[in-house]
Amino acid sequence: MMRYFIAIAAVILLVLLLMAPPASGIRLITLNKSDLGWTVTYSLNEPVTQLEFVRSPDNSRSERWQPLDSNTQIRLQNGSEVITSIDGQPFSEVSFVLDATYTPLPKDYAPFSPFSNGGMLVHTARFFACANDCSKAHHEWPMAITISTGDYLLIDGQQYLQTHEWLDRDSGRAIYVGTQPPETFSALVAVIDPVLPNSLQNELITELPMIMSYFTKQLGSLSQTPTLFASYSPYEGGFYGHQGGVLPHQVFMHWYGKGALDNLDEQNTLWFFAHEIAHLFQGVGLRYSSPEEAWIHEGAAELMAYLYADSKLKQNSALLQRAIEGAQLECTSTWPVSEEFVDVGRVNFRAHYTCGLVANAELHVQLKANGVEDGIYTLWAAYSQLVKDGEPADSETYFAAFKQLTGYASMSLRQLIDRPVSASLAP
């Protein structure tokens, strides 16, 4: 009988091992903050000749990460940043001093978003790497953070002191390191930079719950209370702007450069808030999406944001109409008929926003014309259900959801883009 149970246990263990994702080859990625600054250390299971980063939107690590060992380098190889030893010898641990200032990255979130009072928001996926090389199968990384300052850690809504270890995955998460306590409001927990203008702080506190109420009505409630991080940092060279982002149960907004605060505009701010909150409600349709088909979730979020802003400001679709007209001109000027959209989007990521807005707006109008009163919101719910059921989060599934609702096949993405801007864009 004992042998029987041992045999069953062995089979179960084998199945679990086969089901487990391939190991990244990294024993631990450790972030450290001290009075001297930030470092990161990669501790490996065994010596390797290189580490490849999962995400390489550019080659800025080679400029902003300084190795503690003079024999270590970061270089670009086949479009990806890799860590190697200069003499080609294997290594089992490597450390870097990090430039923890704000820098915008193409098609990715900034690794560090400073707060004016010394706090810091860190995007963990910037540090994901794999022994030798990465594949799509790699999606888990053991991480730790230690701090020797008077700060606390806010990770997944929980506060920690000095150190914490966790298993990170997929697109990572935002972790806060600082002294400012989070505040709890009606629909979210927030850490808001005190240097932001009072008018903007008030909008964050009052408008975001209303936006969340709107999207809850359209797309259903969230599984848990999200955390908002809103921060500001100066920026050299006179440049300014803002960046928003969403990770599971987290939304973050960062303004950089003096001009970003001097040029605040009610309509743009409202749209910015609504776009990011829309992502928060997109759920699995966003979580498992491909960067090459970002037009689906980015275009849908653009449309949803303008629908909300039009409704809030009582503009009777005027904001959306103008936005679509401008987006269509920009999209068609950057997308030659002879090229595939995936190639255009790789070079010009903004095309996912402009072309995506036009395409989703046309789908919205066609759905409403076929009796699907809630248009894009019903489409997104149907699409998300297909993804939950195991279908890939791609355009084929998105168009399948449209056919499921209307009974006929959707136009192609190019055909949707080339349609005249509809005049029936009612919220």
Short mmCIF file of C-alpha atoms in Angstrom, two decimals, residues 69-417:
data_model
loop_
_atom_site.label_atom_id
_atom_site.label_comp_id
_atom_site.label_asym_id
_atom_site.label_seq_id
_atom_site.Cartn_x
_atom_site.Cartn_y
_atom_site.Cartn_z
CA ASP A 69 32.82 44.72 -11.43
CA SER A 70 35.09 46.25 -14.10
CA ASN A 71 34.85 42.99 -16.09
CA THR A 72 31.05 43.33 -16.55
CA GLN A 73 29.28 45.05 -19.43
CA ILE A 74 25.80 45.58 -20.86
CA ARG A 75 25.59 45.57 -24.64
CA LEU A 76 22.96 45.30 -27.37
CA GLN A 77 22.72 41.93 -29.12
CA ASN A 78 20.12 41.12 -31.78
CA GLY A 79 17.85 43.86 -30.47
CA SER A 80 18.08 42.80 -26.81
CA GLU A 81 20.28 44.11 -24.01
CA VAL A 82 22.49 41.43 -22.48
CA ILE A 83 24.92 41.25 -19.57
CA THR A 84 28.26 39.59 -20.29
CA SER A 85 31.76 39.59 -18.89
CA ILE A 86 34.25 41.51 -21.00
CA ASP A 87 36.66 38.58 -21.11
CA GLY A 88 33.87 36.11 -21.95
CA GLN A 89 34.21 34.12 -18.73
CA PRO A 90 31.10 32.70 -16.97
CA PHE A 91 29.73 34.47 -13.89
CA SER A 92 27.29 33.51 -11.14
CA GLU A 93 26.55 36.93 -9.61
CA VAL A 94 26.59 40.46 -10.95
CA SER A 95 25.65 43.84 -9.47
CA PHE A 96 24.96 47.34 -10.78
CA VAL A 97 24.58 50.85 -9.39
CA LEU A 98 21.36 52.32 -10.81
CA ASP A 99 20.52 55.81 -11.99
CA ALA A 100 17.19 56.16 -10.18
CA THR A 101 15.97 59.28 -11.95
CA TYR A 102 12.96 59.41 -14.22
CA THR A 103 13.46 58.50 -17.87
CA PRO A 104 10.66 57.82 -20.37
CA LEU A 105 11.10 54.60 -22.33
CA PRO A 106 9.61 53.80 -25.73
CA LYS A 107 6.76 51.29 -25.47
CA ASP A 108 7.42 50.60 -21.78
CA TYR A 109 6.97 52.02 -18.31
CA ALA A 110 9.72 54.04 -16.67
CA PRO A 111 11.73 51.95 -14.18
CA PHE A 112 11.78 54.74 -11.58
CA SER A 113 9.11 57.38 -10.95
CA PRO A 114 10.35 59.66 -8.15
CA PHE A 115 8.13 61.56 -5.73
CA SER A 116 9.10 65.10 -4.73
CA ASN A 117 9.41 64.07 -1.07
CA GLY A 118 12.00 61.35 -1.71
CA GLY A 119 9.60 58.46 -2.33
CA MET A 120 10.03 56.20 -5.33
CA LEU A 121 7.80 54.00 -7.47
CA VAL A 122 9.72 51.10 -9.05
CA HIS A 123 8.51 49.01 -11.99
CA THR A 124 9.88 45.54 -11.34
CA ALA A 125 9.65 44.19 -14.90
CA ARG A 126 12.55 46.45 -15.89
CA PHE A 127 14.80 44.02 -13.96
CA PHE A 128 13.52 40.73 -15.37
CA ALA A 129 16.25 38.71 -17.10
CA CYS A 130 17.05 35.12 -17.99
CA ALA A 131 20.18 33.00 -17.97
CA ASN A 132 21.58 32.82 -21.51
CA ASP A 133 18.39 33.90 -23.30
CA CYS A 134 14.68 34.44 -22.73
CA SER A 135 11.70 32.85 -24.40
CA LYS A 136 7.96 33.50 -24.20
CA ALA A 137 7.74 30.61 -21.76
CA HIS A 138 9.67 32.54 -19.10
CA HIS A 139 7.23 34.48 -16.96
CA GLU A 140 8.28 34.12 -13.30
CA TRP A 141 11.16 35.76 -11.42
CA PRO A 142 12.15 35.46 -7.75
CA MET A 143 12.71 38.98 -6.40
CA ALA A 144 13.69 40.69 -3.19
CA ILE A 145 14.12 44.25 -2.00
CA THR A 146 16.07 45.49 0.99
CA ILE A 147 16.18 49.02 2.36
CA SER A 148 18.50 50.45 5.00
CA THR A 149 16.83 53.87 5.10
CA GLY A 150 13.81 54.95 7.12
CA ASP A 151 11.40 54.10 4.32
CA TYR A 152 8.74 51.43 4.18
CA LEU A 153 7.72 49.17 1.28
CA LEU A 154 4.25 49.06 -0.25
CA ILE A 155 3.87 45.88 -2.30
CA ASP A 156 0.50 44.53 -3.45
CA GLY A 157 -1.26 46.79 -0.96
CA GLN A 158 0.77 45.46 2.01
CA GLN A 159 3.35 47.44 3.97
CA TYR A 160 6.74 45.95 4.88
CA LEU A 161 9.87 47.17 6.64
CA GLN A 162 13.49 46.60 5.62
CA THR A 163 13.12 43.55 3.36
CA HIS A 164 10.66 41.43 1.44
CA GLU A 165 10.85 38.54 -1.06
CA TRP A 166 8.23 37.50 -3.60
CA LEU A 167 7.75 35.64 -6.89
CA ASP A 168 7.11 38.21 -9.61
CA ARG A 169 5.65 37.44 -13.01
CA ASP A 170 4.44 38.59 -16.42
CA SER A 171 4.42 42.41 -16.65
CA GLY A 172 5.69 42.90 -13.09
CA ARG A 173 4.26 45.32 -10.55
CA ALA A 174 4.83 48.78 -9.16
CA ILE A 175 6.33 48.90 -5.68
CA TYR A 176 6.49 52.04 -3.57
CA VAL A 177 9.44 52.88 -1.34
CA GLY A 178 9.10 55.97 0.83
CA THR A 179 7.73 57.53 3.99
CA GLN A 180 4.40 58.91 2.77
CA PRO A 181 1.49 56.84 4.13
CA PRO A 182 -1.20 55.72 1.67
CA GLU A 183 -4.64 57.30 1.97
CA THR A 184 -7.90 55.39 1.60
CA PHE A 185 -10.73 56.91 -0.42
CA SER A 186 -14.13 55.59 -1.48
CA ALA A 187 -12.92 53.56 -4.47
CA LEU A 188 -9.16 53.33 -4.14
CA VAL A 189 -6.04 53.59 -2.02
CA ALA A 190 -3.72 56.41 -3.09
CA VAL A 191 -0.24 57.78 -2.65
CA ILE A 192 -0.36 61.29 -4.14
CA ASP A 193 2.70 63.50 -4.40
CA PRO A 194 2.12 66.60 -2.20
CA VAL A 195 3.89 68.83 -4.75
CA LEU A 196 1.13 68.29 -7.32
CA PRO A 197 -1.13 71.38 -7.59
CA ASN A 198 -4.10 71.34 -5.24
CA SER A 199 -6.46 71.49 -8.21
CA LEU A 200 -4.91 68.33 -9.66
CA GLN A 201 -4.94 66.56 -6.31
CA ASN A 202 -8.61 67.41 -5.88
CA GLU A 203 -9.36 66.07 -9.35
CA LEU A 204 -7.57 62.83 -8.54
CA ILE A 205 -9.54 62.42 -5.33
CA THR A 206 -12.96 63.41 -6.71
CA GLU A 207 -12.88 62.49 -10.40
CA LEU A 208 -11.25 59.06 -10.26
CA PRO A 209 -14.01 57.53 -8.09
CA MET A 210 -16.60 58.86 -10.55
CA ILE A 211 -14.68 57.40 -13.48
CA MET A 212 -14.44 54.08 -11.67
CA SER A 213 -18.18 54.15 -10.98
CA TYR A 214 -18.80 54.76 -14.69
CA PHE A 215 -16.62 51.85 -15.80
CA THR A 216 -18.02 49.58 -13.10
CA LYS A 217 -21.46 50.15 -14.60
CA GLN A 218 -20.14 49.45 -18.12
CA LEU A 219 -17.69 46.58 -17.49
CA GLY A 220 -18.41 45.19 -14.02
CA SER A 221 -16.67 45.63 -10.69
CA LEU A 222 -12.98 45.02 -9.96
CA SER A 223 -11.91 42.03 -7.92
CA GLN A 224 -10.10 44.19 -5.37
CA THR A 225 -9.54 47.83 -4.47
CA PRO A 226 -6.81 49.31 -6.70
CA THR A 227 -3.92 51.49 -5.56
CA LEU A 228 -3.19 54.80 -7.28
CA PHE A 229 0.30 56.33 -7.40
CA ALA A 230 0.55 59.92 -8.62
CA SER A 231 3.97 61.59 -8.66
CA TYR A 232 6.04 64.44 -10.06
CA SER A 233 9.73 64.96 -10.78
CA PRO A 234 11.72 67.72 -12.48
CA TYR A 235 13.23 66.97 -15.87
CA GLU A 236 16.30 68.45 -17.50
CA GLY A 237 16.42 70.13 -20.89
CA GLY A 238 13.06 71.86 -20.74
CA PHE A 239 11.19 68.71 -21.72
CA TYR A 240 7.94 67.86 -19.98
CA GLY A 241 5.03 65.48 -20.21
CA HIS A 242 3.17 62.77 -18.37
CA GLN A 243 2.99 58.99 -18.43
CA GLY A 244 0.32 56.70 -17.11
CA GLY A 245 0.22 52.98 -16.69
CA VAL A 246 -1.78 50.08 -15.33
CA LEU A 247 -0.70 46.79 -13.80
CA PRO A 248 -3.00 44.36 -11.99
CA HIS A 249 -4.79 46.30 -9.23
CA GLN A 250 -2.50 49.32 -9.73
CA VAL A 251 -2.69 52.55 -11.69
CA PHE A 252 0.13 55.08 -11.78
CA MET A 253 0.47 58.57 -13.21
CA HIS A 254 3.66 60.59 -13.39
CA TRP A 255 4.15 64.19 -14.46
CA TYR A 256 7.68 65.30 -15.34
CA GLY A 257 9.11 68.72 -16.10
CA LYS A 258 7.74 72.09 -14.97
CA GLY A 259 5.72 72.56 -18.14
CA ALA A 260 3.65 69.46 -17.36
CA LEU A 261 2.10 71.24 -14.38
CA ASP A 262 2.02 74.70 -15.96
CA ASN A 263 0.01 73.44 -18.94
CA LEU A 264 -2.66 71.35 -17.23
CA ASP A 265 -5.90 71.30 -19.22
CA GLU A 266 -9.26 70.06 -17.94
CA GLN A 267 -10.22 68.09 -21.02
CA ASN A 268 -6.80 66.45 -21.46
CA THR A 269 -6.53 65.67 -17.76
CA LEU A 270 -9.97 64.10 -17.74
CA TRP A 271 -9.12 62.02 -20.80
CA PHE A 272 -5.77 60.98 -19.24
CA PHE A 273 -7.51 59.79 -16.07
CA ALA A 274 -10.25 57.97 -17.97
CA HIS A 275 -7.81 56.25 -20.36
CA GLU A 276 -5.78 54.75 -17.51
CA ILE A 277 -8.83 53.71 -15.49
CA ALA A 278 -10.30 52.10 -18.61
CA HIS A 279 -7.18 49.90 -18.76
CA LEU A 280 -7.76 48.94 -15.13
CA PHE A 281 -11.17 47.53 -16.10
CA GLN A 282 -9.98 45.74 -19.26
CA GLY A 283 -8.93 42.72 -17.21
CA VAL A 284 -7.72 39.61 -19.01
CA GLY A 285 -8.15 41.22 -22.43
CA LEU A 286 -5.32 43.57 -21.49
CA ARG A 287 -3.31 41.24 -19.25
CA TYR A 288 -2.67 38.63 -21.95
CA SER A 289 -2.46 40.98 -24.91
CA SER A 290 0.42 41.05 -27.38
CA PRO A 291 2.42 44.28 -27.87
CA GLU A 292 2.09 43.68 -31.61
CA GLU A 293 -1.70 43.98 -31.36
CA ALA A 294 -1.86 46.75 -28.79
CA TRP A 295 -4.29 48.61 -31.08
CA ILE A 296 -7.03 46.48 -29.51
CA HIS A 297 -6.65 47.57 -25.88
CA GLU A 298 -5.08 50.99 -26.52
CA GLY A 299 -7.67 51.93 -29.12
CA ALA A 300 -10.50 50.66 -26.94
CA ALA A 301 -9.19 52.62 -23.94
CA GLU A 302 -8.94 55.75 -26.11
CA LEU A 303 -12.54 55.32 -27.21
CA MET A 304 -13.81 54.58 -23.70
CA ALA A 305 -11.97 57.62 -22.33
CA TYR A 306 -13.49 59.96 -24.91
CA LEU A 307 -16.95 58.48 -24.37
CA TYR A 308 -16.60 59.24 -20.67
CA ALA A 309 -15.18 62.73 -21.21
CA ASP A 310 -17.94 63.61 -23.68
CA SER A 311 -20.55 62.40 -21.21
CA LYS A 312 -18.97 64.19 -18.26
CA LEU A 313 -18.46 67.50 -20.08
CA LYS A 314 -21.80 67.21 -21.95
CA GLN A 315 -20.06 67.60 -25.31
CA ASN A 316 -22.49 65.32 -27.24
CA SER A 317 -19.62 63.34 -28.82
CA ALA A 318 -17.81 66.49 -30.04
CA LEU A 319 -14.54 65.55 -28.29
CA LEU A 320 -14.65 62.03 -29.71
CA GLN A 321 -15.53 63.22 -33.19
CA ARG A 322 -12.56 65.61 -33.29
CA ALA A 323 -10.25 62.98 -31.83
CA ILE A 324 -11.23 60.41 -34.45
CA GLU A 325 -10.80 62.87 -37.32
CA GLY A 326 -7.28 63.72 -36.14
CA ALA A 327 -6.44 60.06 -35.43
CA GLN A 328 -7.59 58.94 -38.86
CA LEU A 329 -5.39 61.50 -40.59
CA GLU A 330 -2.39 60.52 -38.48
CA CYS A 331 -3.02 56.79 -38.86
CA THR A 332 -3.35 56.80 -42.64
CA SER A 333 -0.28 59.04 -43.01
CA THR A 334 1.88 56.61 -41.02
CA TRP A 335 0.45 53.35 -42.40
CA PRO A 336 1.22 52.81 -46.10
CA VAL A 337 -1.29 50.50 -47.80
CA SER A 338 1.57 48.26 -48.93
CA GLU A 339 2.74 47.49 -45.36
CA GLU A 340 1.39 45.20 -42.67
CA PHE A 341 0.18 47.00 -39.58
CA VAL A 342 2.36 44.87 -37.32
CA ASP A 343 5.46 46.31 -39.03
CA VAL A 344 4.15 49.88 -38.70
CA GLY A 345 3.37 49.39 -35.02
CA ARG A 346 6.86 48.08 -34.24
CA VAL A 347 8.41 51.29 -35.57
CA ASN A 348 5.73 53.75 -34.47
CA PHE A 349 3.93 52.55 -31.35
CA ARG A 350 1.65 55.58 -31.40
CA ALA A 351 -0.08 53.99 -34.39
CA HIS A 352 -1.70 51.56 -31.95
CA TYR A 353 -3.44 54.54 -30.32
CA THR A 354 -4.47 56.43 -33.46
CA CYS A 355 -5.39 53.50 -35.70
CA GLY A 356 -6.85 51.65 -32.72
CA LEU A 357 -9.14 54.56 -31.85
CA VAL A 358 -10.50 54.79 -35.41
CA ALA A 359 -11.03 51.03 -35.71
CA ASN A 360 -12.71 50.66 -32.32
CA ALA A 361 -14.94 53.67 -32.94
CA GLU A 362 -16.15 52.14 -36.20
CA LEU A 363 -16.81 48.80 -34.48
CA HIS A 364 -18.69 50.71 -31.76
CA VAL A 365 -20.93 52.40 -34.34
CA GLN A 366 -21.60 49.16 -36.22
CA LEU A 367 -22.49 47.34 -33.00
CA LYS A 368 -24.95 50.05 -32.00
CA ALA A 369 -26.49 49.98 -35.47
CA ASN A 370 -27.06 46.23 -34.97
CA GLY A 371 -28.90 46.69 -31.69
CA VAL A 372 -25.91 46.20 -29.37
CA GLU A 373 -26.73 49.29 -27.34
CA ASP A 374 -23.57 49.42 -25.23
CA GLY A 375 -21.31 49.00 -28.27
CA ILE A 376 -17.64 48.82 -27.35
CA TYR A 377 -18.38 47.80 -23.76
CA THR A 378 -20.40 44.75 -24.81
CA LEU A 379 -17.69 43.90 -27.35
CA TRP A 380 -15.00 44.09 -24.67
CA ALA A 381 -17.01 41.86 -22.31
CA ALA A 382 -17.50 39.25 -25.07
CA TYR A 383 -13.82 39.43 -26.02
CA SER A 384 -12.70 39.06 -22.40
CA GLN A 385 -14.90 36.01 -21.97
CA LEU A 386 -13.35 34.35 -25.02
CA VAL A 387 -9.87 35.08 -23.61
CA LYS A 388 -10.94 33.64 -20.23
CA ASP A 389 -12.10 30.54 -22.09
CA GLY A 390 -8.61 30.06 -23.52
CA GLU A 391 -8.67 31.95 -26.80
CA PRO A 392 -5.60 34.13 -27.55
CA ALA A 393 -5.88 37.86 -26.86
CA ASP A 394 -5.49 38.92 -30.48
CA SER A 395 -7.37 40.48 -33.39
CA GLU A 396 -8.77 37.16 -34.58
CA THR A 397 -10.47 36.66 -31.22
CA TYR A 398 -11.54 40.31 -31.09
CA PHE A 399 -13.23 40.06 -34.48
CA ALA A 400 -14.74 36.70 -33.46
CA ALA A 401 -16.39 38.48 -30.51
CA PHE A 402 -17.78 41.07 -32.93
CA LYS A 403 -19.22 38.33 -35.16
CA GLN A 404 -20.67 36.61 -32.09
CA LEU A 405 -22.60 39.81 -31.29
CA THR A 406 -23.67 40.83 -34.79
CA GLY A 407 -23.90 37.59 -36.75
CA TYR A 408 -21.56 38.76 -39.49
CA ALA A 409 -17.79 39.06 -39.92
CA SER A 410 -16.02 42.31 -39.16
CA MET A 411 -14.14 44.30 -41.74
CA SER A 412 -10.36 44.00 -41.64
CA LEU A 413 -8.37 46.49 -39.60
CA ARG A 414 -7.38 48.36 -42.77
CA GLN A 415 -10.99 48.55 -43.95
CA LEU A 416 -12.08 49.90 -40.58
CA ILE A 417 -9.40 52.59 -40.77
#
